[in-house]
Short mmCIF file of C-alpha atoms and ligand atoms in Angstrom, two decimals:
data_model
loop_
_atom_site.label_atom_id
_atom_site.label_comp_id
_atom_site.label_asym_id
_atom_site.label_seq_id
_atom_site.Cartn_x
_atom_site.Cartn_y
_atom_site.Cartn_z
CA UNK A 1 0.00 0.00 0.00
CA UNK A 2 1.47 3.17 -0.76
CA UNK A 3 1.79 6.35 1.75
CA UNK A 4 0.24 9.84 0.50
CA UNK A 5 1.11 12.65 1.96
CA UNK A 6 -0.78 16.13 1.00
CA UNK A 7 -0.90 19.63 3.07
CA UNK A 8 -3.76 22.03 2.77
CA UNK A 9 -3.38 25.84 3.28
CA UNK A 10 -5.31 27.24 5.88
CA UNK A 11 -6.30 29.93 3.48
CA UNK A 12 -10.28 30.29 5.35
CA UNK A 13 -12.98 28.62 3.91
CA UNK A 14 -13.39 26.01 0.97
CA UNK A 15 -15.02 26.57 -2.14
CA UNK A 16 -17.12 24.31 -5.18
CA UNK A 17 -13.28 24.30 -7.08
CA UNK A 18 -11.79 23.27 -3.65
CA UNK A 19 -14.06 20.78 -3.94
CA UNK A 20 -14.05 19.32 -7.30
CA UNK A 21 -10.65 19.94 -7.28
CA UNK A 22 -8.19 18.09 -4.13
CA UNK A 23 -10.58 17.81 -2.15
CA UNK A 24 -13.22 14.84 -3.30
CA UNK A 25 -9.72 13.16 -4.43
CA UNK A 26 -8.26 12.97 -1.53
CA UNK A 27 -11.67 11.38 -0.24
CA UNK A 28 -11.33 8.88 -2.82
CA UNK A 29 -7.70 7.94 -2.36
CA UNK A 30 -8.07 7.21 2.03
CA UNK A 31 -10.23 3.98 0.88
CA UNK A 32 -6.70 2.75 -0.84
CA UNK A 33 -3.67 4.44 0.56
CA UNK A 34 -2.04 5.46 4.12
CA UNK A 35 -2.73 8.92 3.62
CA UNK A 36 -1.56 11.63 6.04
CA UNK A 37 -3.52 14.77 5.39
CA UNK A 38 -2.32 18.00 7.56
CA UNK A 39 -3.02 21.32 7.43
CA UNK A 40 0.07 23.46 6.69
CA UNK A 41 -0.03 25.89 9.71
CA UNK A 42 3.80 26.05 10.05
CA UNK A 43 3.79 26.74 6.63
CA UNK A 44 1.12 29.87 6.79
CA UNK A 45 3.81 31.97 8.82
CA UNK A 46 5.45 33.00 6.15
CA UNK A 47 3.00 35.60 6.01
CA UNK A 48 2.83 36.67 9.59
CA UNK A 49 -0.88 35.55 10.11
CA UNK A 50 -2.29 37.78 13.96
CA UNK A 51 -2.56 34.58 16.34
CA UNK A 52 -7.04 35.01 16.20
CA UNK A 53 -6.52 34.65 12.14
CA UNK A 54 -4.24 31.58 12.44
CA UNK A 55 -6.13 29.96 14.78
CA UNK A 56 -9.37 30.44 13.19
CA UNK A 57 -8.25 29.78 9.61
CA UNK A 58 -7.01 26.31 11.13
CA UNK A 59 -10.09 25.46 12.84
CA UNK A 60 -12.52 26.71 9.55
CA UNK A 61 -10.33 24.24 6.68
CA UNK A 62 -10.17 21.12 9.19
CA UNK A 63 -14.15 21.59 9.73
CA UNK A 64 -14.71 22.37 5.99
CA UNK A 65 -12.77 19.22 5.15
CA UNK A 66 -14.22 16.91 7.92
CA UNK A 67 -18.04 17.86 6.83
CA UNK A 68 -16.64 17.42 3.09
CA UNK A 69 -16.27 13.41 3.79
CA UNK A 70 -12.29 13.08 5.07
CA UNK A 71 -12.84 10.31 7.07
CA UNK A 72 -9.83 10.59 10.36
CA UNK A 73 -10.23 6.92 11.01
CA UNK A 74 -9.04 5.95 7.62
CA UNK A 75 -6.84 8.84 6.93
CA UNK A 76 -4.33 10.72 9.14
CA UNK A 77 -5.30 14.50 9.31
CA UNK A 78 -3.23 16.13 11.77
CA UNK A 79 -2.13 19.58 12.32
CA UNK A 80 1.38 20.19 10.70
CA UNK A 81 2.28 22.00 13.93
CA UNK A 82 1.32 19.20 16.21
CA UNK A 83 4.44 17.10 14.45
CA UNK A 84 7.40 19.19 15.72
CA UNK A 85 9.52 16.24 14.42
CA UNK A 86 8.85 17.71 11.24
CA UNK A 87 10.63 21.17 12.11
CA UNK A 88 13.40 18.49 13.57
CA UNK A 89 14.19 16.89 9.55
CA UNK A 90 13.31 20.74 8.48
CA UNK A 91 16.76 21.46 10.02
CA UNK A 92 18.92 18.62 8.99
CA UNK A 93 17.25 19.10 5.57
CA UNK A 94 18.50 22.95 5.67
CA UNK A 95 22.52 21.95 6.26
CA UNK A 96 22.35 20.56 3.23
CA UNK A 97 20.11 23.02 1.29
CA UNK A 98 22.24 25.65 -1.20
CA UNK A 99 20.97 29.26 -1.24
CA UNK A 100 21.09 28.99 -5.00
CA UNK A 101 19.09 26.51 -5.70
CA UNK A 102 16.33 28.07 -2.97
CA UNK A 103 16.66 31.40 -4.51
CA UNK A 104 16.21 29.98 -8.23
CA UNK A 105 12.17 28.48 -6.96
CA UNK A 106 9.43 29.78 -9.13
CA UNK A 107 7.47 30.18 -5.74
CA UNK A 108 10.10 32.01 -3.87
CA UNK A 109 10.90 34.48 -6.79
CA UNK A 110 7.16 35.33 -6.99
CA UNK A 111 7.01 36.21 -2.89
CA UNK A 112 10.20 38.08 -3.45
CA UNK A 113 8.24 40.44 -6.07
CA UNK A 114 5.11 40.72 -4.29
CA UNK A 115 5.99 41.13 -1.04
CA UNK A 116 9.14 42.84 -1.16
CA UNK A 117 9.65 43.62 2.76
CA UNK A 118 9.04 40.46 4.15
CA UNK A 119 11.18 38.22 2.06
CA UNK A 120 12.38 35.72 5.34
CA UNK A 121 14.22 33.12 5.86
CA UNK A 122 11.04 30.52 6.39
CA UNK A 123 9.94 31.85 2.61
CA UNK A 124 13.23 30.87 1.06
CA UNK A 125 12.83 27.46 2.53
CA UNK A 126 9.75 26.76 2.09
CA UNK A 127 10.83 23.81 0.44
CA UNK A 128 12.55 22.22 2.52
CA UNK A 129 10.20 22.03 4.85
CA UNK A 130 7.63 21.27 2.35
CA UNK A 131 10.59 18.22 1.88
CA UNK A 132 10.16 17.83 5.20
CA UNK A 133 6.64 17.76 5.44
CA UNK A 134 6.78 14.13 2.49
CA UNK A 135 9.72 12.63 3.73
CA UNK A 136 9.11 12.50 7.46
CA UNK A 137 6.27 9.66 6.89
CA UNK A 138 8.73 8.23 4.10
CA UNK A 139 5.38 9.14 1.31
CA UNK A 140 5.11 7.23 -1.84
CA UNK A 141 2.97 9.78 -3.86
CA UNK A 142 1.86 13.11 -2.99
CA UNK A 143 -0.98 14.56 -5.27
CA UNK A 144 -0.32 18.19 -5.93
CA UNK A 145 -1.22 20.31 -8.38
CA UNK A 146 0.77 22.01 -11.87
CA UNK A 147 2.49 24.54 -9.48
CA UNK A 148 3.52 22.25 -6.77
CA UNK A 149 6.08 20.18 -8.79
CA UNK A 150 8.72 22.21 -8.75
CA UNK A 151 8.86 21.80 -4.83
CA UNK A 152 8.36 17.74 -5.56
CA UNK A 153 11.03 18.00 -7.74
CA UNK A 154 12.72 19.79 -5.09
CA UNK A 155 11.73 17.08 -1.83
CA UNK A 156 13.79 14.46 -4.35
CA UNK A 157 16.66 16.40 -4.80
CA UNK A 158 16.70 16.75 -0.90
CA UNK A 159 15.42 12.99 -0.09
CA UNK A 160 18.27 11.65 -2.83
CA UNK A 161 21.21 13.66 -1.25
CA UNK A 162 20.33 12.51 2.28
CA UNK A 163 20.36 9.15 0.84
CA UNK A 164 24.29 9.37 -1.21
CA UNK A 165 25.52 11.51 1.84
CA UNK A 166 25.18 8.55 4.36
CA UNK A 167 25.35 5.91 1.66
CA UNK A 168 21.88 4.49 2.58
CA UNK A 169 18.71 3.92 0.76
CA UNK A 170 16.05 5.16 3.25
CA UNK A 171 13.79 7.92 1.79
CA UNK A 172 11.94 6.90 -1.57
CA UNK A 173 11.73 9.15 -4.39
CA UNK A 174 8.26 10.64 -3.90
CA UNK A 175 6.48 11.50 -7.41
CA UNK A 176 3.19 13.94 -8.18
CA UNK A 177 -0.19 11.34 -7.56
CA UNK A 178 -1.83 12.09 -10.74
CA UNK A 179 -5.41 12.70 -10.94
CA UNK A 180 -5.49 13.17 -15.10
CA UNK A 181 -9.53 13.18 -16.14
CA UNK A 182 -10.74 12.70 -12.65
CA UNK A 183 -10.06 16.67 -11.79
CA UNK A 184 -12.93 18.85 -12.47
CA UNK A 185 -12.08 22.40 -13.27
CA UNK A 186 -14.75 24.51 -11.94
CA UNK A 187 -14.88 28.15 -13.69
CA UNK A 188 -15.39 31.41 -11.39
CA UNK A 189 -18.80 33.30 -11.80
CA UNK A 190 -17.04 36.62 -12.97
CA UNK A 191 -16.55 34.82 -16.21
CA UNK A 192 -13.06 33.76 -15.76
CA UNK A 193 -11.89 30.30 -16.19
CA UNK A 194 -11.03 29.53 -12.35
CA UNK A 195 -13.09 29.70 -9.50
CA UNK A 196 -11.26 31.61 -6.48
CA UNK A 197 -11.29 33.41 -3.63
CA UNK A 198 -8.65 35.48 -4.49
CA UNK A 199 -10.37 36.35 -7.70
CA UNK A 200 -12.88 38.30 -5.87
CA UNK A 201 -15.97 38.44 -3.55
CA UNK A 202 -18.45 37.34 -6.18
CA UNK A 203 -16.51 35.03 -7.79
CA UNK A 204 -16.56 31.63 -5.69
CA UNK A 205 -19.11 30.10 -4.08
CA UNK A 206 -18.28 28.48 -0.71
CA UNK A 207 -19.28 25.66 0.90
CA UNK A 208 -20.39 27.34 4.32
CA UNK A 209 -22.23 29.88 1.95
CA UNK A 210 -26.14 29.75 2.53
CA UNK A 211 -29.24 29.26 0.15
CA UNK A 212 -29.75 33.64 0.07
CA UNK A 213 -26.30 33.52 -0.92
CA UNK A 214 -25.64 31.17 -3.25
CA UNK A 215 -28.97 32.84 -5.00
CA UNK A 216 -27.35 36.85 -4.96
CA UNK A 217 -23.98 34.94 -6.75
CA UNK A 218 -25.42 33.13 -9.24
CA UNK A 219 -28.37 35.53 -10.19
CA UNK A 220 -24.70 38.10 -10.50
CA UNK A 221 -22.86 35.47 -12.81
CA UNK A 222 -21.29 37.66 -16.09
CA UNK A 223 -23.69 36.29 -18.92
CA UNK A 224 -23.33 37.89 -22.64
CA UNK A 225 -26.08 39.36 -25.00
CA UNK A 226 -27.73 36.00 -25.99
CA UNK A 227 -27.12 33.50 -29.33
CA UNK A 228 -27.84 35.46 -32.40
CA UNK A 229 -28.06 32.05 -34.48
CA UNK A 230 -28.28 28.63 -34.20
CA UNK A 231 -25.62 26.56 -32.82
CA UNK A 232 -23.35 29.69 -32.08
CA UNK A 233 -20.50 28.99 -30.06
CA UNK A 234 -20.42 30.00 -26.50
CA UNK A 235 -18.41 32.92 -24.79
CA UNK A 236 -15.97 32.09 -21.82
CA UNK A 237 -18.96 33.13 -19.42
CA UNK A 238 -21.44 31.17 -20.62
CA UNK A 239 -19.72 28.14 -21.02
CA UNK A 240 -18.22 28.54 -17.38
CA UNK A 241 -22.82 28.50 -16.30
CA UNK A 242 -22.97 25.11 -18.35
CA UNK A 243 -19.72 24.05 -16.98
CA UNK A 244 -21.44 24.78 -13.80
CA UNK A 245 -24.64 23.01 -14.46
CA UNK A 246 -22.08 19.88 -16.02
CA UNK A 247 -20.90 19.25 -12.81
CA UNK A 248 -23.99 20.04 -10.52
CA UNK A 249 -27.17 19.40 -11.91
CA UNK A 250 -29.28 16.51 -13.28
CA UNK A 251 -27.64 15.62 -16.97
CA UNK A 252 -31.54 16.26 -17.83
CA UNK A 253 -31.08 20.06 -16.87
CA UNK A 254 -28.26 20.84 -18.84
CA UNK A 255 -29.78 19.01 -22.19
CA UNK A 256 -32.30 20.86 -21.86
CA UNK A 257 -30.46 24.31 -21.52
CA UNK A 258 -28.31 22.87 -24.46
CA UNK A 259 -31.34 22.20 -26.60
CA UNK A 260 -32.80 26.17 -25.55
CA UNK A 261 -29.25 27.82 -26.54
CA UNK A 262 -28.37 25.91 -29.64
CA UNK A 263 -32.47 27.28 -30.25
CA UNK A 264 -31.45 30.65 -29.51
CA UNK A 265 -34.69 30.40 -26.89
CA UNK A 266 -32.17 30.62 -24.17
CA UNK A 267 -32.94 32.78 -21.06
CA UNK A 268 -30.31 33.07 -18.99
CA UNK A 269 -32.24 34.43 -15.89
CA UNK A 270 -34.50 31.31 -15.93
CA UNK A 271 -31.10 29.20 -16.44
CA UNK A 272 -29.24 30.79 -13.74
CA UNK A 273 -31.77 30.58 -11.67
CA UNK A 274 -32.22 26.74 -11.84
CA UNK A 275 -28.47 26.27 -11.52
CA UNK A 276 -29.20 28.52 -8.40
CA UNK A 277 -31.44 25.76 -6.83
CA UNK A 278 -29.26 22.69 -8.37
CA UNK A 279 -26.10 24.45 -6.03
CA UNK A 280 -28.22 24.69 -3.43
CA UNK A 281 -29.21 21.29 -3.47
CA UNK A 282 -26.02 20.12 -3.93
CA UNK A 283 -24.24 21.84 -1.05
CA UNK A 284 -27.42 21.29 1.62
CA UNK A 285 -25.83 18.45 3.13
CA UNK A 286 -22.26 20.09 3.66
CA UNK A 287 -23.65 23.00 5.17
CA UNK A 288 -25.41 21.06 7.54
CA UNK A 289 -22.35 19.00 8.46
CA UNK A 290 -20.21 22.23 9.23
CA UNK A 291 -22.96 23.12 11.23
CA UNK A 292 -23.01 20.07 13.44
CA UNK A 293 -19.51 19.64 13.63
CA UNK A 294 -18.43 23.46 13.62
CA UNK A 295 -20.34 23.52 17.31
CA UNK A 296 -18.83 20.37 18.46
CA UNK A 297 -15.59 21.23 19.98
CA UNK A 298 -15.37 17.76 21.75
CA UNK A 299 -15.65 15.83 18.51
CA UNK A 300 -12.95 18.40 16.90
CA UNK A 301 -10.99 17.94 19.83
CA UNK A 302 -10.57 14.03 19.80
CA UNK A 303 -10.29 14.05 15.51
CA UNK A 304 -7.00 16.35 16.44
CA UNK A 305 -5.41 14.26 18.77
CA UNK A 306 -6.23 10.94 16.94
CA UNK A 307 -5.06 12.82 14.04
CA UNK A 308 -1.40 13.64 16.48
CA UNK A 309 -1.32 10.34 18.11
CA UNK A 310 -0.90 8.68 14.68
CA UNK A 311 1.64 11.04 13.07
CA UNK A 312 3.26 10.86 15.91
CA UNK A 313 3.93 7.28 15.37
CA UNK A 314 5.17 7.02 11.84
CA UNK A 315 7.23 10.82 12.09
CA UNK A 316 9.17 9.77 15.68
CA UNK A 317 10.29 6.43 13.51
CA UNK A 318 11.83 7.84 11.16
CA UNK A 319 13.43 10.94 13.38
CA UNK A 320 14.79 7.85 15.63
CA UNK A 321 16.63 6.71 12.29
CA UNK A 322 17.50 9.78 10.91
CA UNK A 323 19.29 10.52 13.84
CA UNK A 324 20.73 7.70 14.07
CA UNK A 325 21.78 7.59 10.11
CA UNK A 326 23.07 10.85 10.90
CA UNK A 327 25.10 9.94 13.80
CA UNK A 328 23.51 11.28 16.95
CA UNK A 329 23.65 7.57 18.20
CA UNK A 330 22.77 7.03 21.96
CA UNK A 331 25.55 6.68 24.72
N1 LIG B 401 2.77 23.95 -0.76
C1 LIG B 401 1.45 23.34 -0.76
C2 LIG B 401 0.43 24.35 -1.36
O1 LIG B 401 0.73 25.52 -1.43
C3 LIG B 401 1.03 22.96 0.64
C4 LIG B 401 1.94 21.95 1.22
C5 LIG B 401 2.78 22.13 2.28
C6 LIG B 401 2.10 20.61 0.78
N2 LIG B 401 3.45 20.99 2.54
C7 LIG B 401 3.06 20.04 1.65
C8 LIG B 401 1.52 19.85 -0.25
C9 LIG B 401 3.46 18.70 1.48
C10 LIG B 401 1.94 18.54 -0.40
C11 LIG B 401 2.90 17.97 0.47
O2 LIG B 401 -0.64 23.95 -1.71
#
């Protein structure tokens, strides 16, 4: 059986592309793997998060992903910062990490330009812990996205020189889990091709958002003038509302839509608002769950420390052999 190993950013709450994206993967792949899940809290300090923010981002992504179907008795979701042994490799990994080959990262180069005064140390090696982060549960596969390979490519380089600097063969080479036709891209209501909540307040709809909500959105979605002849091809916006209605609503619903645009009968109010309802629908039962299990401390409590207990297990193996690799041997 292979071991995953995937962070989330606790970048506040999840949305439909969230969704269709990672996450309904990752609840796939915990029926066949040893999958440890965490959320990258070490990682968000980069950008000096106010302790209240941290916290709460934290607590909002595990509860998002726990109503969303990650099951923490087959998976392992733990809190990054409840594994300390990963800050432990995070150091050996950095005596043998070049400033070079840090500063030439796509990611890092990108920080550097946008946020000019806070270019730190913990930015530059982001990777390495990131390296850290795989390595310390000795992980298989790892299913990232397009702009996450670089940093895979990056955990091998690290796991690889570990290996020919103590002549051993003890981390594996992890490689990018590949999702191929399985990922659905869901498009952004503003008529872009990416849903996001960086893209704008408008633009994504959230899980946590409610049926009022979801309604103001979608009624908002960027539409165009309406087919001037048969069979016209659609514009990016109105093929992101069939996308839309592709991934969420009876296959029924969007035939019929289909039939009314390649007819040129197509109102886009009417549409929009049965796509409305079909979201709502859809995303009833999530909201629900984040609503029992958002007021349930206890339960969030225990999934934590089972979540701990069981990292704990696999990361304070492999620290005991690193160490020992490394040559802090017992007296
Ligand atoms: N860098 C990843 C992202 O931005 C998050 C992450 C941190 C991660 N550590 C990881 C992903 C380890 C996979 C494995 O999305």
């Amino acid at each position: 059986m292979d071991t995953v190993v995937s962070g989330i950013r606790p970048t506040g709450n999840l949305h439909l592309g969230n969704y269709f994206g990672a996450l309904r993967n990752f609840i796939k792949m915990q029926n066949e793997n040893n999958c440890y899940f965490f959320i990258a809290d070490y990682h968000s300090l980069t950008t000096h998060p106010t302790p209240a923010d941290l916290h709460g981002n934290v607590k909002s992504v595990l509860i998002d992903y726990l109503a969303a179907g990650l099951n923490p008795e087959k998976a392992t979701l733990y809190l990054q910062s409840d594994l300390p042994e990963t800050a432990e490799l995070y150091l050996f990994l950095n005596m043998n990490a070049y400033l070079g080959e840090l500063e030439r990262v796509t990611s890092f180069k990108d920080k550097a330009r946008t946020q000019p005064d806070n270019i730190n140390a913990g930015l530059l090696t982001y990777p390495t812990l990131m390296a850290a982060d795989i390595i310390i549960h000795r992980a298989h596969k790892v299913p990232v996205g397009k702009d996450q390979e670089q940093h895979l490519e990056m955990t091998r380089t690290f796991a690889n020189r570990f290996n020919r600097l103590y002549n051993v063969e003890y981390f594996p080479e992890p490689v990018a889990y590949n999702f191929g036709e399985e990922l659905v891209k869901i498009p952004g209501l503003d008529g872009s091709t990416k849903m996001g909540k960086s893209e704008g307040e408008g633009n994504a709809i959230f899980l946590n958002d409610d049926a009022e909500v979801i309604r103001k959105k979608i009624m908002r979605a960027v539409t165009d003038s309406g087919p001037t002849q048969p069979n016209q091809p659609k514009s990016q916006p109105i093929e992101n509302i069939f996308a839309l209605m592709k991934a969420l609503s009876k296959p029924e619903t969007l035939a019929f839509f289909e039939e009314e645009y390649n007819n040129c009968r197509v109102r886009y109010g009417d549409m929009k608002k049965q796509l409305a309802e079909d979201v709502i629908a859809f995303t009833q039962p999530f909201r629900d769950k984040i609503k029992e299990i958002g007021s349930d401390d206890n339960y969030l409590q225990k999934v934590v420390k089972l979540g701990r207990d069981k990292a704990h297990e696999s990361a304070s193996k492999t620290i005991r052999e690193v160490r020992e690799i490394i040559g802090f041997k017992p007296f």
